[in-house]
Amino acid sequence: MTTYDDNALREDMVAICRRMNASGINQGTAGNVSVRNPKGFLVTPTSLPYDMMQPKDLVQMYFDGSYEGERRPSSEWRFHRDILASREDIDCVLHCHSVYATTLAVHHKTIPSFHYMTGVAGGTTIRCARYATFGTQALSDAAIEALQDRLACLLGQHGQISLGKTPAAALALAVEVETLSRLYVQALTLGEPPILDDEEMARVIQQMKNMSYGQAPDLDGVNDVAKRRQ
């Protein structure tokens, strides 16, 4: 982070929390959000409804597990700390209990590449972490394992985690994971869907990387029609 505005970040986090519930991917006081800052990270407080949350309610935490402020941090602060500490490529961790992702998570089902958009999480699958009691180091360890080389995972019998450079990016990914989860649940009613092979998914993931860098897709045939006028 080249510049840091604490008030702006806090306001952004509160807005994202409220959008999380308004979008339908979270309910009540479930879920939590953290964002890296120069001192450590900010995390949502425990047991405070998002519509009542104010920027001052967010909790400043440090990577040694200590915190400051009047409110206690989310019960899931451990996996927020550990993910941020182990992943220099991201600055935000978003956790929610979206209905279809959690439906798959209660069955410990990994989302395969049944649809090319599975690649949005960075790999050929969106893994489901093994179950561990909420708020424990065991859950943190399971999440980090499932997130290896990925930007999202399901948590066994729990919910989902999505990562991003910003709260908005993490929320967008969480919405995409929920959409894919819903599609997969519905596809399974017709039987196991066909799976795209690793070679095709490698092409898809490269296309997504190109687009995230601001480049147009450049595989053979993609730009045969749409060309910039000279």
Short mmCIF file of C-alpha atoms in Angstrom, two decimals:
data_model
loop_
_atom_site.label_atom_id
_atom_site.label_comp_id
_atom_site.label_asym_id
_atom_site.label_seq_id
_atom_site.Cartn_x
_atom_site.Cartn_y
_atom_site.Cartn_z
CA MET A 1 0.00 0.00 0.00
CA THR A 2 1.61 3.27 -1.10
CA THR A 3 -0.81 5.55 0.77
CA TYR A 4 -3.04 4.74 3.68
CA ASP A 5 -6.26 6.41 4.80
CA ASP A 6 -7.58 4.61 7.89
CA ASN A 7 -10.99 6.27 7.83
CA ALA A 8 -11.53 5.53 4.15
CA LEU A 9 -10.57 1.87 4.60
CA ARG A 10 -12.91 1.49 7.58
CA GLU A 11 -15.79 3.05 5.66
CA ASP A 12 -15.08 0.77 2.69
CA MET A 13 -15.09 -2.32 4.90
CA VAL A 14 -18.41 -1.41 6.51
CA ALA A 15 -19.92 -0.78 3.08
CA ILE A 16 -18.69 -4.17 1.83
CA CYS A 17 -20.13 -5.93 4.88
CA ARG A 18 -23.52 -4.37 4.23
CA ARG A 19 -23.30 -5.24 0.53
CA MET A 20 -22.47 -8.81 1.53
CA ASN A 21 -25.83 -9.14 3.29
CA ALA A 22 -27.74 -7.10 0.71
CA SER A 23 -26.45 -9.38 -2.07
CA GLY A 24 -27.83 -12.41 -0.24
CA ILE A 25 -24.49 -14.20 0.21
CA ASN A 26 -24.57 -13.70 3.96
CA GLN A 27 -27.17 -13.53 6.70
CA GLY A 28 -27.35 -11.84 10.11
CA THR A 29 -24.05 -11.54 11.94
CA ALA A 30 -22.47 -14.53 10.17
CA GLY A 31 -19.33 -14.01 8.13
CA ASN A 32 -16.43 -11.62 8.62
CA VAL A 33 -14.00 -9.45 6.67
CA SER A 34 -10.39 -8.40 7.21
CA VAL A 35 -8.06 -6.04 5.35
CA ARG A 36 -4.31 -5.63 5.73
CA ASN A 37 -3.07 -2.24 6.96
CA PRO A 38 0.37 -0.86 7.96
CA LYS A 39 0.05 -1.99 11.59
CA GLY A 40 -1.38 -5.44 10.89
CA PHE A 41 -4.98 -5.77 9.79
CA LEU A 42 -8.50 -4.54 10.49
CA VAL A 43 -11.16 -7.16 11.13
CA THR A 44 -14.87 -7.02 11.78
CA PRO A 45 -15.94 -7.32 15.44
CA THR A 46 -17.77 -10.30 16.86
CA SER A 47 -21.55 -10.41 17.23
CA LEU A 48 -22.38 -7.00 15.77
CA PRO A 49 -25.03 -6.80 13.02
CA TYR A 50 -23.67 -5.15 9.90
CA ASP A 51 -26.50 -2.62 9.72
CA MET A 52 -25.43 -1.36 13.15
CA MET A 53 -21.68 -1.45 12.46
CA GLN A 54 -19.77 1.81 12.26
CA PRO A 55 -16.20 2.36 11.01
CA LYS A 56 -14.95 2.85 14.59
CA ASP A 57 -16.24 -0.64 15.49
CA LEU A 58 -13.67 -2.40 13.28
CA VAL A 59 -10.89 -3.96 15.33
CA GLN A 60 -7.19 -3.26 14.82
CA MET A 61 -5.29 -6.52 15.13
CA TYR A 62 -1.61 -7.41 15.02
CA PHE A 63 0.03 -10.52 13.65
CA ASP A 64 0.98 -11.65 17.16
CA GLY A 65 -2.74 -12.15 17.86
CA SER A 66 -3.19 -9.04 20.02
CA TYR A 67 -5.75 -6.33 19.35
CA GLU A 68 -6.75 -2.87 20.52
CA GLY A 69 -10.09 -1.14 20.88
CA GLU A 70 -13.30 -1.60 22.82
CA ARG A 71 -14.76 -4.42 20.73
CA ARG A 72 -13.49 -7.98 20.48
CA PRO A 73 -12.43 -9.27 17.06
CA SER A 74 -14.35 -11.86 15.08
CA SER A 75 -14.12 -15.38 16.47
CA GLU A 76 -12.47 -16.30 13.15
CA TRP A 77 -9.58 -13.83 13.53
CA ARG A 78 -7.05 -16.69 13.41
CA PHE A 79 -7.65 -17.65 9.81
CA HIS A 80 -7.74 -14.00 8.81
CA ARG A 81 -4.35 -13.46 10.45
CA ASP A 82 -2.80 -16.63 9.10
CA ILE A 83 -4.06 -16.18 5.54
CA LEU A 84 -2.87 -12.57 5.38
CA ALA A 85 0.49 -13.56 6.89
CA SER A 86 1.02 -16.34 4.36
CA ARG A 87 -0.33 -14.60 1.25
CA GLU A 88 1.51 -11.46 0.19
CA ASP A 89 -0.47 -11.45 -3.06
CA ILE A 90 -3.74 -10.47 -1.36
CA ASP A 91 -4.85 -7.85 1.18
CA CYS A 92 -8.44 -8.85 1.97
CA VAL A 93 -10.06 -12.01 3.36
CA LEU A 94 -13.84 -12.36 3.15
CA HIS A 95 -15.77 -15.18 4.79
CA CYS A 96 -19.49 -15.79 4.42
CA HIS A 97 -22.13 -18.50 4.77
CA SER A 98 -23.64 -18.25 1.28
CA VAL A 99 -26.39 -20.83 0.87
CA TYR A 100 -25.26 -22.87 -2.16
CA ALA A 101 -21.55 -22.81 -1.31
CA THR A 102 -22.46 -24.01 2.18
CA THR A 103 -24.75 -26.67 0.70
CA LEU A 104 -21.73 -28.13 -1.09
CA ALA A 105 -19.54 -27.61 1.97
CA VAL A 106 -21.80 -29.68 4.21
CA HIS A 107 -21.15 -32.57 1.82
CA HIS A 108 -17.41 -31.76 1.65
CA LYS A 109 -17.70 -31.42 -2.13
CA THR A 110 -14.96 -29.69 -4.09
CA ILE A 111 -16.22 -27.72 -7.10
CA PRO A 112 -14.62 -29.23 -10.22
CA SER A 113 -14.12 -27.53 -13.58
CA PHE A 114 -17.67 -28.34 -14.69
CA HIS A 115 -17.82 -24.72 -15.92
CA TYR A 116 -14.94 -22.65 -17.22
CA MET A 117 -15.59 -19.90 -14.65
CA THR A 118 -14.26 -22.24 -11.96
CA GLY A 119 -10.91 -20.84 -13.09
CA VAL A 120 -11.78 -17.46 -11.55
CA ALA A 121 -10.44 -18.79 -8.24
CA GLY A 122 -7.06 -19.50 -9.84
CA GLY A 123 -7.14 -23.23 -10.53
CA THR A 124 -9.04 -26.15 -11.98
CA THR A 125 -11.06 -26.64 -8.79
CA ILE A 126 -12.43 -24.75 -5.81
CA ARG A 127 -11.41 -27.03 -2.99
CA CYS A 128 -13.38 -27.84 0.13
CA ALA A 129 -11.31 -27.69 3.32
CA ARG A 130 -11.64 -30.43 5.89
CA TYR A 131 -13.97 -29.68 8.80
CA ALA A 132 -12.60 -28.11 11.99
CA THR A 133 -14.32 -26.28 14.86
CA PHE A 134 -14.94 -22.61 14.12
CA GLY A 135 -12.45 -20.15 15.55
CA THR A 136 -9.69 -22.74 16.03
CA GLN A 137 -6.16 -23.00 14.76
CA ALA A 138 -7.17 -26.31 13.15
CA LEU A 139 -9.69 -24.46 10.97
CA SER A 140 -7.06 -21.89 10.02
CA ASP A 141 -4.63 -24.65 9.03
CA ALA A 142 -7.33 -26.40 6.96
CA ALA A 143 -8.23 -23.17 5.17
CA ILE A 144 -4.64 -22.36 4.27
CA GLU A 145 -4.19 -25.86 2.86
CA ALA A 146 -7.33 -25.57 0.71
CA LEU A 147 -6.31 -22.10 -0.48
CA GLN A 148 -2.91 -23.15 -1.75
CA ASP A 149 -2.58 -21.59 -5.24
CA ARG A 150 -6.21 -20.51 -5.03
CA LEU A 151 -8.19 -17.36 -4.27
CA ALA A 152 -11.22 -19.13 -2.83
CA CYS A 153 -12.23 -22.29 -1.03
CA LEU A 154 -15.17 -23.88 0.73
CA LEU A 155 -14.96 -24.75 4.42
CA GLY A 156 -16.29 -28.18 5.33
CA GLN A 157 -19.73 -27.92 6.96
CA HIS A 158 -19.25 -24.18 7.36
CA GLY A 159 -19.16 -21.75 4.39
CA GLN A 160 -16.70 -20.15 1.99
CA ILE A 161 -13.62 -17.90 1.96
CA SER A 162 -12.71 -15.56 -0.89
CA LEU A 163 -9.55 -13.47 -1.19
CA GLY A 164 -8.68 -10.27 -3.05
CA LYS A 165 -6.44 -7.24 -3.24
CA THR A 166 -9.40 -5.11 -2.15
CA PRO A 167 -12.68 -5.70 -0.29
CA ALA A 168 -14.59 -5.11 -3.53
CA ALA A 169 -12.53 -7.75 -5.35
CA ALA A 170 -13.02 -10.27 -2.54
CA LEU A 171 -16.77 -9.65 -2.53
CA ALA A 172 -17.00 -10.02 -6.31
CA LEU A 173 -15.21 -13.36 -6.09
CA ALA A 174 -17.44 -14.54 -3.24
CA VAL A 175 -20.50 -13.76 -5.36
CA GLU A 176 -18.97 -15.71 -8.26
CA VAL A 177 -18.21 -18.69 -6.00
CA GLU A 178 -21.81 -18.66 -4.82
CA THR A 179 -23.07 -18.50 -8.41
CA LEU A 180 -20.87 -21.43 -9.41
CA SER A 181 -22.01 -23.35 -6.34
CA ARG A 182 -25.65 -22.84 -7.28
CA LEU A 183 -24.99 -23.95 -10.85
CA TYR A 184 -23.16 -27.05 -9.63
CA VAL A 185 -25.89 -28.01 -7.17
CA GLN A 186 -28.47 -27.68 -9.94
CA ALA A 187 -26.30 -29.54 -12.47
CA LEU A 188 -25.93 -32.44 -10.03
CA THR A 189 -29.70 -33.01 -10.10
CA LEU A 190 -29.18 -34.28 -13.68
CA GLY A 191 -26.17 -36.37 -12.70
CA GLU A 192 -22.43 -35.70 -12.56
CA PRO A 193 -21.67 -33.08 -15.24
CA PRO A 194 -18.79 -33.48 -17.71
CA ILE A 195 -15.54 -31.85 -16.56
CA LEU A 196 -13.29 -29.60 -18.66
CA ASP A 197 -9.81 -31.07 -18.92
CA ASP A 198 -6.70 -29.47 -17.42
CA GLU A 199 -5.39 -28.36 -20.82
CA GLU A 200 -8.53 -26.37 -21.53
CA MET A 201 -8.59 -24.93 -18.01
CA ALA A 202 -4.97 -23.80 -18.41
CA ARG A 203 -6.07 -21.83 -21.49
CA VAL A 204 -9.03 -20.38 -19.59
CA ILE A 205 -6.91 -19.34 -16.62
CA GLN A 206 -4.35 -17.68 -18.88
CA GLN A 207 -7.14 -15.79 -20.62
CA MET A 208 -8.41 -14.59 -17.25
CA LYS A 209 -4.92 -13.46 -16.24
CA ASN A 210 -4.52 -11.56 -19.50
CA MET A 211 -7.81 -9.79 -18.95
CA SER A 212 -6.93 -8.92 -15.35
CA TYR A 213 -3.78 -7.27 -16.67
CA GLY A 214 -5.95 -5.11 -18.92
CA GLN A 215 -5.20 -7.08 -22.07
CA ALA A 216 -7.83 -8.37 -24.46
CA PRO A 217 -8.05 -12.14 -24.88
CA ASP A 218 -5.49 -13.20 -27.49
CA LEU A 219 -6.06 -16.87 -28.20
CA ASP A 220 -6.58 -17.95 -31.79
CA GLY A 221 -9.93 -16.86 -33.11
CA VAL A 222 -10.97 -14.76 -30.12
CA ASN A 223 -10.45 -11.38 -31.77
CA ASP A 224 -11.31 -12.37 -35.34
CA VAL A 225 -14.39 -10.11 -35.33
CA ALA A 226 -13.78 -7.43 -32.71
CA LYS A 227 -10.83 -5.30 -33.82
CA ARG A 228 -9.95 -1.73 -32.92
CA ARG A 229 -10.24 0.65 -35.87
CA GLN A 230 -6.98 2.19 -37.04
#
